[in-house]
mmCIF file of C-alpha atoms and ligand atoms in Angstrom:
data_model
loop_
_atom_site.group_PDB
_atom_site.id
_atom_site.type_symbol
_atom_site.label_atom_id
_atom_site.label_comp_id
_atom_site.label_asym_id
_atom_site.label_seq_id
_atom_site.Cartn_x
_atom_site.Cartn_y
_atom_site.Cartn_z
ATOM 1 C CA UNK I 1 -30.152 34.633 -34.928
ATOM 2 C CA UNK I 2 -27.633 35.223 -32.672
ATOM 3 C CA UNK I 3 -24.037 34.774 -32.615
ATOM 4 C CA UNK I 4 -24.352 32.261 -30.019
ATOM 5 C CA UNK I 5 -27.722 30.822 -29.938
ATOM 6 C CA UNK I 6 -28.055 27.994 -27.508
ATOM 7 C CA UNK I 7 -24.566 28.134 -26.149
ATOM 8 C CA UNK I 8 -23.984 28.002 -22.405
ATOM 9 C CA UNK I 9 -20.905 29.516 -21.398
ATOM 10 C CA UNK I 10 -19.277 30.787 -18.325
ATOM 11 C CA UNK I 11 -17.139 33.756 -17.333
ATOM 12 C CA UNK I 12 -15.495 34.174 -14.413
ATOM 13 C CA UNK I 13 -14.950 37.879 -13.244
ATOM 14 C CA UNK I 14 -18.463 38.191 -14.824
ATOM 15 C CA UNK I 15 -19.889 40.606 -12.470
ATOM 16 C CA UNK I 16 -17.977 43.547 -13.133
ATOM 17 C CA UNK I 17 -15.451 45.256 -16.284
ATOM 18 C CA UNK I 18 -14.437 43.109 -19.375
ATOM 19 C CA UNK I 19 -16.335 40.304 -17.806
ATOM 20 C CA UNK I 20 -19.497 41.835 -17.292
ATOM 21 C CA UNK I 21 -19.883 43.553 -20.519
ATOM 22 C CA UNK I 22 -19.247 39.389 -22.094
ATOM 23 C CA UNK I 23 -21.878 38.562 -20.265
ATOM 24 C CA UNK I 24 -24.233 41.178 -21.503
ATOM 25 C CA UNK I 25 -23.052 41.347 -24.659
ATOM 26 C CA UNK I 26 -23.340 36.808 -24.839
ATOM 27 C CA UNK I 27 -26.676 36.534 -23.609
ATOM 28 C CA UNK I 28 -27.634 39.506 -26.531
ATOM 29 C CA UNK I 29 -26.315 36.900 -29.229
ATOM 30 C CA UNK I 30 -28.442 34.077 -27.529
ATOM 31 C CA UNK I 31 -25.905 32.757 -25.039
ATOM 32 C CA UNK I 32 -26.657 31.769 -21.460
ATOM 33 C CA UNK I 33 -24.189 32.509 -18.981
ATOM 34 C CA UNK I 34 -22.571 31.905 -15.791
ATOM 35 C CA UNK I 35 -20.741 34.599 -13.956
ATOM 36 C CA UNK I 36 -18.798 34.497 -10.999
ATOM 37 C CA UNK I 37 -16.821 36.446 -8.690
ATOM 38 C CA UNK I 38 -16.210 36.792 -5.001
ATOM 39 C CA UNK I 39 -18.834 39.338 -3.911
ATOM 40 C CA UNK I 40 -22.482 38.584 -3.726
ATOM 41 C CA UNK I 41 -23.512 42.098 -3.967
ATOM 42 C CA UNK I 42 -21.724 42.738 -7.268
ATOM 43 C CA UNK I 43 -22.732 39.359 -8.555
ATOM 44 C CA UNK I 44 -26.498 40.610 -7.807
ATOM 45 C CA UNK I 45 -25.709 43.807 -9.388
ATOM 46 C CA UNK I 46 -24.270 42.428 -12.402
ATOM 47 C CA UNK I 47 -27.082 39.753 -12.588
ATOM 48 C CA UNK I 48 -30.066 42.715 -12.635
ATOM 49 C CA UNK I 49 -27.570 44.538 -15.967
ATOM 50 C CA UNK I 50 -28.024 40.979 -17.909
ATOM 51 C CA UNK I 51 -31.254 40.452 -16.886
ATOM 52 C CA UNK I 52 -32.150 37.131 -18.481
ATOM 53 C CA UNK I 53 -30.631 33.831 -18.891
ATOM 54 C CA UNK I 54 -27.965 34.272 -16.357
ATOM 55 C CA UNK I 55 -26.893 32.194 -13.203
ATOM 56 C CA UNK I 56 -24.776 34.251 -10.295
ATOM 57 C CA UNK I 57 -22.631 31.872 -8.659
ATOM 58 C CA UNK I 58 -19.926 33.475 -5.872
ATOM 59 C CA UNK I 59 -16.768 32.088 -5.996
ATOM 60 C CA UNK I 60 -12.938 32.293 -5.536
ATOM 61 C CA UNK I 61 -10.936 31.005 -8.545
ATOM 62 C CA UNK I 62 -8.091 30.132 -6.173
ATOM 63 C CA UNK I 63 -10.227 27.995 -4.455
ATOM 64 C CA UNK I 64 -10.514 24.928 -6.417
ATOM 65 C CA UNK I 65 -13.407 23.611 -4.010
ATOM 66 C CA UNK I 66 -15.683 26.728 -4.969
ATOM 67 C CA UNK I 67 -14.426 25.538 -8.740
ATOM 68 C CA UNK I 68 -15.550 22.007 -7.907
ATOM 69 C CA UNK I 69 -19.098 24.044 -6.935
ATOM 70 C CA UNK I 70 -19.423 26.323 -9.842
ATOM 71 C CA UNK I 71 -19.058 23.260 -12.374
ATOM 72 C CA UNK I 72 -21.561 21.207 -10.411
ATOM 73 C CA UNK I 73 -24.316 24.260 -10.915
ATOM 74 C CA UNK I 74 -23.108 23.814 -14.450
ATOM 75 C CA UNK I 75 -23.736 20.545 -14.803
ATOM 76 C CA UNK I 76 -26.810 20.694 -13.117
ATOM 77 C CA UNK I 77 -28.384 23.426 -14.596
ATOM 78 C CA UNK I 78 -27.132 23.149 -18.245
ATOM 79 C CA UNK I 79 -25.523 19.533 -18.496
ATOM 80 C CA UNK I 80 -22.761 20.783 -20.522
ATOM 81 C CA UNK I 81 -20.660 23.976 -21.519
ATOM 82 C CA UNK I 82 -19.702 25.333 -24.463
ATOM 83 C CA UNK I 83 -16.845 28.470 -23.634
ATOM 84 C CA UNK I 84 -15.424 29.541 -20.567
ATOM 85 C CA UNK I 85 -14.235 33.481 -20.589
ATOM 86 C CA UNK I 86 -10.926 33.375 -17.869
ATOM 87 C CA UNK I 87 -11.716 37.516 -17.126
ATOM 88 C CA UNK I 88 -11.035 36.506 -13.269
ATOM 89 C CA UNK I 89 -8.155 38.299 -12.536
ATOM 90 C CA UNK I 90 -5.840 40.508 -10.019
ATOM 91 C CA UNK I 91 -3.385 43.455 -9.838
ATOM 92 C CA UNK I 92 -1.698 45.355 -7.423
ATOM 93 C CA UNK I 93 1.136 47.629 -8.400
ATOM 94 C CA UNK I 94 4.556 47.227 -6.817
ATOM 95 C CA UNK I 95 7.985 47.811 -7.393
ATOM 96 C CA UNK I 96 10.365 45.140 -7.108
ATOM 97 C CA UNK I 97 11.965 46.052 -3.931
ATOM 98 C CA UNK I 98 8.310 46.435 -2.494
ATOM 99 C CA UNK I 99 7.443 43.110 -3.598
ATOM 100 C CA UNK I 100 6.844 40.403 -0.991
ATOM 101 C CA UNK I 101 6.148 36.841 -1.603
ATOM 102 C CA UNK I 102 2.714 37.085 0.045
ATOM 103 C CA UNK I 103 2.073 39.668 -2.622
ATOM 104 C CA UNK I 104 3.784 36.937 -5.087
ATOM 105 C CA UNK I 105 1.645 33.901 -4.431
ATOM 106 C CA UNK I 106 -1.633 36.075 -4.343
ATOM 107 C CA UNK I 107 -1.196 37.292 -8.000
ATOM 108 C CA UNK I 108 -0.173 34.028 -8.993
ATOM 109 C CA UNK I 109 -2.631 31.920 -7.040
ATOM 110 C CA UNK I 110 -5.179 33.541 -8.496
ATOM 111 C CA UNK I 111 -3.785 35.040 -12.108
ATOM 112 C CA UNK I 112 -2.202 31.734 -13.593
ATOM 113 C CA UNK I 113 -3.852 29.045 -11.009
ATOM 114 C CA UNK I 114 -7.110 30.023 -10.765
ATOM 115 C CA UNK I 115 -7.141 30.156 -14.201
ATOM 116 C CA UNK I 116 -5.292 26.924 -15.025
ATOM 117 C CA UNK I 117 -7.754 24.959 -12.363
ATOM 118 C CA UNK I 118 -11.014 27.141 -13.661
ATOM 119 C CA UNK I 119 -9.841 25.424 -17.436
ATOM 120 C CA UNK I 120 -8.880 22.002 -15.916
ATOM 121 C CA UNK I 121 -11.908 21.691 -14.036
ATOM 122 C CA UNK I 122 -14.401 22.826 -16.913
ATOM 123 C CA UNK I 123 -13.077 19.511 -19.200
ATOM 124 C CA UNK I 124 -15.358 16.892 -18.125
ATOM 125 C CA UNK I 125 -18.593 19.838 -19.075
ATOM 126 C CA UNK I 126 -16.408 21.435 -22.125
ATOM 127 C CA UNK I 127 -18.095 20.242 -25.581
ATOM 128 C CA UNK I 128 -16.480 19.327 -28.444
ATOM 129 C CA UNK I 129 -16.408 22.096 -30.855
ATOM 130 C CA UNK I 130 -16.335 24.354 -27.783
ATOM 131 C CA UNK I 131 -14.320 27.611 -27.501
ATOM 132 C CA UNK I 132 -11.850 28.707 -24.530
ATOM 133 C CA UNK I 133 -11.012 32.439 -24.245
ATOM 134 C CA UNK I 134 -7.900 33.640 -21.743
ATOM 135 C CA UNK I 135 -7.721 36.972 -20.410
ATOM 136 C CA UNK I 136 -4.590 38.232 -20.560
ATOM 137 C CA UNK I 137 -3.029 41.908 -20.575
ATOM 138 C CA UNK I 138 -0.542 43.874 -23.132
ATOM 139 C CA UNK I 139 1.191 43.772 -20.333
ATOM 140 C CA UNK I 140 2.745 40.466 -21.066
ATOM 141 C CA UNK I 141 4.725 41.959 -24.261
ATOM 142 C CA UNK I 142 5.872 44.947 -21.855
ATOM 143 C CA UNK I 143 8.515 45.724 -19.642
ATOM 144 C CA UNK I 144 6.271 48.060 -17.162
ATOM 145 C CA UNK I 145 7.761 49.031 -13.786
ATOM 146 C CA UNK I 146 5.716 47.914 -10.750
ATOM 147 C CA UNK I 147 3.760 45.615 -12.990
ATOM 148 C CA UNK I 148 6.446 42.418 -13.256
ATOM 149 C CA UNK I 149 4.849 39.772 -11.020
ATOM 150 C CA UNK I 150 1.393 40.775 -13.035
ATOM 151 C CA UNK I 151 2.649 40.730 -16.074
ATOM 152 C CA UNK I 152 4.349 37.097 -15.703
ATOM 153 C CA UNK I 153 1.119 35.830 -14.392
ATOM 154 C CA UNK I 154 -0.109 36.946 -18.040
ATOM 155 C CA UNK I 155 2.802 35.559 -19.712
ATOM 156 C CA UNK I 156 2.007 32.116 -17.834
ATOM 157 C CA UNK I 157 -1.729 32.716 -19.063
ATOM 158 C CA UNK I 158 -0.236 33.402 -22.639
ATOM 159 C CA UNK I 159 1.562 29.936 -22.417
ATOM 160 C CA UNK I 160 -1.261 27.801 -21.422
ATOM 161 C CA UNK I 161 -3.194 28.620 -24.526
ATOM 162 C CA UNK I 162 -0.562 27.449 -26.784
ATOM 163 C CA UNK I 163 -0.620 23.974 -24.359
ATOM 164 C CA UNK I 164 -4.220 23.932 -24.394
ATOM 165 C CA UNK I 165 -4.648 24.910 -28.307
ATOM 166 C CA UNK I 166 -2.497 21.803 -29.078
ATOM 167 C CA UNK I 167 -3.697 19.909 -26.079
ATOM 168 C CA UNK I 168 -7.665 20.437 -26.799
ATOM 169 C CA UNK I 169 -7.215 20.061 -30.726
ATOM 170 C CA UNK I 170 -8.549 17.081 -31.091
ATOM 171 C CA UNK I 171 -12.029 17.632 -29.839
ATOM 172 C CA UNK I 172 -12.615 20.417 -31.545
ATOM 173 C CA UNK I 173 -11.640 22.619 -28.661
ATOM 174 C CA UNK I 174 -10.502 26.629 -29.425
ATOM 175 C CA UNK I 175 -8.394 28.488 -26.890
ATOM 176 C CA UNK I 176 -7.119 31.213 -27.764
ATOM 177 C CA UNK I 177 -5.713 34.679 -25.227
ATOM 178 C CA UNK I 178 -7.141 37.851 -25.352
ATOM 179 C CA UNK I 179 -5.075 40.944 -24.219
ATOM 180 C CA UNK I 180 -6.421 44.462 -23.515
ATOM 181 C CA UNK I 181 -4.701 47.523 -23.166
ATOM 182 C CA UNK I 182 -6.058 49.788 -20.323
ATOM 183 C CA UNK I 183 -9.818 49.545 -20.433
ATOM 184 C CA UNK I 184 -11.972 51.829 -18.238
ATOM 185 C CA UNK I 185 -12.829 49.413 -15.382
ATOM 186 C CA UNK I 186 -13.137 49.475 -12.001
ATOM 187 C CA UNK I 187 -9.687 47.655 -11.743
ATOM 188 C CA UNK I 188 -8.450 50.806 -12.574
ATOM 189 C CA UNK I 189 -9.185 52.543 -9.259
ATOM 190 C CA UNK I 190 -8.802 49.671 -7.716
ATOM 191 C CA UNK I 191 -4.578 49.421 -7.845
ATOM 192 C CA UNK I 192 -4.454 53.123 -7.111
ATOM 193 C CA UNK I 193 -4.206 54.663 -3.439
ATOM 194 C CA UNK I 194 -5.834 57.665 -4.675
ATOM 195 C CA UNK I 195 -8.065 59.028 -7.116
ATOM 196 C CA UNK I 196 -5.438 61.430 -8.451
ATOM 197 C CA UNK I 197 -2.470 58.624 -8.973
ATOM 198 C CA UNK I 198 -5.482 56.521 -10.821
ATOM 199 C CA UNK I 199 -6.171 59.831 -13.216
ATOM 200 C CA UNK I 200 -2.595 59.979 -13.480
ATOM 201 C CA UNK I 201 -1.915 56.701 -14.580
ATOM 202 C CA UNK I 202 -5.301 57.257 -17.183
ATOM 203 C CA UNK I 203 -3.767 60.120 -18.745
ATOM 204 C CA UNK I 204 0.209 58.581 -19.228
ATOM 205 C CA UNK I 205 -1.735 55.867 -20.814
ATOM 206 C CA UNK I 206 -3.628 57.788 -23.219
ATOM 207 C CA UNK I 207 -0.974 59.578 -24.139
ATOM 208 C CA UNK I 208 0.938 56.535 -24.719
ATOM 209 C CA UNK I 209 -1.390 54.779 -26.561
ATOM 210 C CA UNK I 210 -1.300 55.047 -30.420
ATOM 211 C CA UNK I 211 -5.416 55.757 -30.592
ATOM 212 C CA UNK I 212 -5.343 57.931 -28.330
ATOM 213 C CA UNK I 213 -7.682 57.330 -25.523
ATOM 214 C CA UNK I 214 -8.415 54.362 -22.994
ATOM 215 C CA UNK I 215 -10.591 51.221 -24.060
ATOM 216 C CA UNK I 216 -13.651 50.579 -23.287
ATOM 217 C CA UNK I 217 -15.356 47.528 -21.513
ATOM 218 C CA UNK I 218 -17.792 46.969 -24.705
ATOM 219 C CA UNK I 219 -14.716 47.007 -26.996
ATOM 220 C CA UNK I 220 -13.219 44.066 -24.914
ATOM 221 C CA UNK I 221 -16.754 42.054 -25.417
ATOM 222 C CA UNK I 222 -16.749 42.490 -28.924
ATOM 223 C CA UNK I 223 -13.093 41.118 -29.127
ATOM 224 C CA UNK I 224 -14.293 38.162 -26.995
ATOM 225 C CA UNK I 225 -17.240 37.503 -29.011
ATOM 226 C CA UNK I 226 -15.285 37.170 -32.043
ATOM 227 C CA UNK I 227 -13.312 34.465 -29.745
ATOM 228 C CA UNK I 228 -15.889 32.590 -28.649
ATOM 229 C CA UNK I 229 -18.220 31.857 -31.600
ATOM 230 C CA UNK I 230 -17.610 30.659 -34.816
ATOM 231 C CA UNK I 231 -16.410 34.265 -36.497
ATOM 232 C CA UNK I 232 -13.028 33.034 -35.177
ATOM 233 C CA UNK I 233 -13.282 29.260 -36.699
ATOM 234 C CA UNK I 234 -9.960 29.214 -37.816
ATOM 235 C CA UNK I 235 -8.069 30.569 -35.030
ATOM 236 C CA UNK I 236 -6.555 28.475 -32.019
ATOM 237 C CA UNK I 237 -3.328 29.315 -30.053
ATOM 238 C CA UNK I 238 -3.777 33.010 -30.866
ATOM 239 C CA UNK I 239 -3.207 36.362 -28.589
ATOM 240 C CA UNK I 240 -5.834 38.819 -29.546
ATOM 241 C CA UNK I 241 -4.604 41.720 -28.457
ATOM 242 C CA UNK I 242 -6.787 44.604 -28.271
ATOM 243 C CA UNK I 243 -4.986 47.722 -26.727
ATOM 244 C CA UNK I 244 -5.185 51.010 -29.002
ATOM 245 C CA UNK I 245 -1.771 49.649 -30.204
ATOM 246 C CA UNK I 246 0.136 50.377 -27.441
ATOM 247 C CA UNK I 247 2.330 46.799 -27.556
ATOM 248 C CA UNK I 248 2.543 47.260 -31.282
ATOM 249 C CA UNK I 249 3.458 50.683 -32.535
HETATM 250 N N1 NAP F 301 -9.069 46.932 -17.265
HETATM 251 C C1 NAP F 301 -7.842 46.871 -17.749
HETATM 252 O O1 NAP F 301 -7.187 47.901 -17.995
HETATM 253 C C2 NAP F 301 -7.217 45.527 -18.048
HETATM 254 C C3 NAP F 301 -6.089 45.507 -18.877
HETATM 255 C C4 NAP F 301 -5.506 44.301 -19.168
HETATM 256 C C5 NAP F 301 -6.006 43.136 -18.640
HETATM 257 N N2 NAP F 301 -7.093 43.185 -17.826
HETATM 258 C C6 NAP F 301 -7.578 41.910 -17.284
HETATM 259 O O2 NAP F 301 -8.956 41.808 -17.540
HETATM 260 C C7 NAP F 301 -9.556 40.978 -16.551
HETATM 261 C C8 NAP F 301 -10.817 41.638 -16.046
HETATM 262 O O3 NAP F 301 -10.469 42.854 -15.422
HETATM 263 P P1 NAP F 301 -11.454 44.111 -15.396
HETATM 264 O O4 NAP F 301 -10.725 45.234 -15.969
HETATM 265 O O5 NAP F 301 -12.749 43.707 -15.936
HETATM 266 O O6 NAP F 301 -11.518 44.374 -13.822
HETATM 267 P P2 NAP F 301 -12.737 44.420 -12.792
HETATM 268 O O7 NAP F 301 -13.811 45.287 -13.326
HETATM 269 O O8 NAP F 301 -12.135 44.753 -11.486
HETATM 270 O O9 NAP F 301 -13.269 42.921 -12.793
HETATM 271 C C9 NAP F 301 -12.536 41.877 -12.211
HETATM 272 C C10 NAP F 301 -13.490 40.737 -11.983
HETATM 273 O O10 NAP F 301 -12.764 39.598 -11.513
HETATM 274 C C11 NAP F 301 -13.364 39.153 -10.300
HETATM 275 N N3 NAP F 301 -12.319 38.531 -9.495
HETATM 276 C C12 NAP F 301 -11.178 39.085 -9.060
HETATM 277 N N4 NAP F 301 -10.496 38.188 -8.339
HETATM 278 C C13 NAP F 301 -11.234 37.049 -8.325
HETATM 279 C C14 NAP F 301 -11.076 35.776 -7.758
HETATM 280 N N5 NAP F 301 -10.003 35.467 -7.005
HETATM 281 N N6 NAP F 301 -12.026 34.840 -7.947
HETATM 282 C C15 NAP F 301 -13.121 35.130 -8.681
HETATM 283 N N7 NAP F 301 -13.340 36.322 -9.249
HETATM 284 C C16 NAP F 301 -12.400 37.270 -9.065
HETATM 285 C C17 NAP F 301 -13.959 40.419 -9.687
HETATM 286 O O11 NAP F 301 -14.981 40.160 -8.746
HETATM 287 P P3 NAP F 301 -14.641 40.060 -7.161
HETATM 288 O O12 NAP F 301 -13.629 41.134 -6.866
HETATM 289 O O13 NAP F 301 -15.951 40.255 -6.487
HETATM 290 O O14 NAP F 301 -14.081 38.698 -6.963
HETATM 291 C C18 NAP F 301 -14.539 41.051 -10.931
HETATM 292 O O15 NAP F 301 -15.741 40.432 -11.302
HETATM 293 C C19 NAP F 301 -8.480 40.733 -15.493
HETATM 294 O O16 NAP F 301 -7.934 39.448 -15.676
HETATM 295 C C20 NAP F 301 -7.460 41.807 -15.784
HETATM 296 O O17 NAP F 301 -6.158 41.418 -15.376
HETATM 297 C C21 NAP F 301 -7.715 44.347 -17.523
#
């Protein structure tokens, strides 16, 4: 039997990366699973990887009506939720100087409050015994240039798990933070102007990272399982952090 056999769960970010391979990796131990994200063709892509017992549902966390929408499929389809995986999330690399408060309330409107609403929102679904997992970054313990209005979105993330932990205690309720290091995703590319500056930044990381090499999506699932089902039973409040040492060493 699987891991999670019989547990509904959603992840937002689900069609692509960290969230993508939770998805695949839930519905292997018996999970089914909502995934979300803003574009229909990657939701569509992601849904035909899963394959079975998945719902696509498009949606921006930071907007709390296509929240409001997402957790009335839920409740439709499913009646109830078990764990919500928070892998919704944005970068965009800038130094200080560069920074603009456009670029301030986009990271934050969607980093720390599309998380905190995609949490709030779930509570009236979320089961007792259930299990919350936060997607954070190493970056949070860091001091990275170009990274700081990122990073304190993570640091906010960081803090709402110790809130909620306390908060959700009563019911049974886990939440706990999980923090890569630099995992091979497309989020990679994705902050870089160029395909050389992205390699660049890949090998400065490896080289700075005590294993040795970047993480891989499957690696992040695996940390995330452990999070969400009952391997974990005895952790709440935790960060998880899963980077090849890099914050530690
Ligand atoms: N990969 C790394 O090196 C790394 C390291 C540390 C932490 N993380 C964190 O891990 C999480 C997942 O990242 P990833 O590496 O898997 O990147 P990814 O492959 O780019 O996936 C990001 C996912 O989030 C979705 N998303 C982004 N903004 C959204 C929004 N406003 N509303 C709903 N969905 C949104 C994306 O879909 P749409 O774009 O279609 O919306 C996509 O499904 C993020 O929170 C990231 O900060 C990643």
């Amino acid at each position: 039997m699987g891991k999670l056999q019989g547990k509904v769960a959603v992840i937002t970010g689900g069609s692509s990366g960290i969230g993508l391979a939770t998805a695949a990796r839930f519905v292997a131990e018996g999970a089914y699973v909502f995934i979300t994200g803003r574009r229909q063709a990657e939701l569509d892509r992601a849904k035909a990887i899963i394959g079975s017992n998945v719902t696509a549902v498009q949606g921006d966390i930071a907007n709390l009506d296509d929240l409001d929408r997402l957790y009335e499929i839920v409740r439709r389809e499913k009646g109830g939720l078990d764990i919500i995986v928070a892998s919704a999330g944005y970068v965009e690399v800038l130094p200080t100087e560069s920074v603009t408060p456009e670029h301030f309330d986009k990271t934050f409107g969607i980093n720390a409050r599309g998380t905190y609403f995609t949490v709030q929102k779930a509570l009236p679904l979320l089961r007792d015994g259930g299990s919350v997992v936060l997607v954070a970054s190493g970056m949070h313990i860091k001091g990275f240039p170009a990274y700081g209005v990122y990073a304190a979105t993570k640091a906010a993330i960081r803090s709402f798990t110790r809130t909620w932990a306390a908060e959700f205690k009563s019911r049974g309720i886990r939440v706990n933070t999980l923090s890569p290091g630099l995992i091979e995703t497309p989020i990679i590319d994705g902050q870089f102007d160029s395909k050389e500056e992205a390699d660049g930044a890949r090998a400065m990381f490896k080289q700075i990272t005590p294993l040795g090499r970047i993480g891989r999506a499957d690696e992040m699932a695996a940390a995330a399982l452990f999070l969400a089902s009952d391997e974990s039973s005895y952790s709440t409040g935790i960060d998880l952090i899963a980077d090849g040492g890099i914050t530690q060493l």
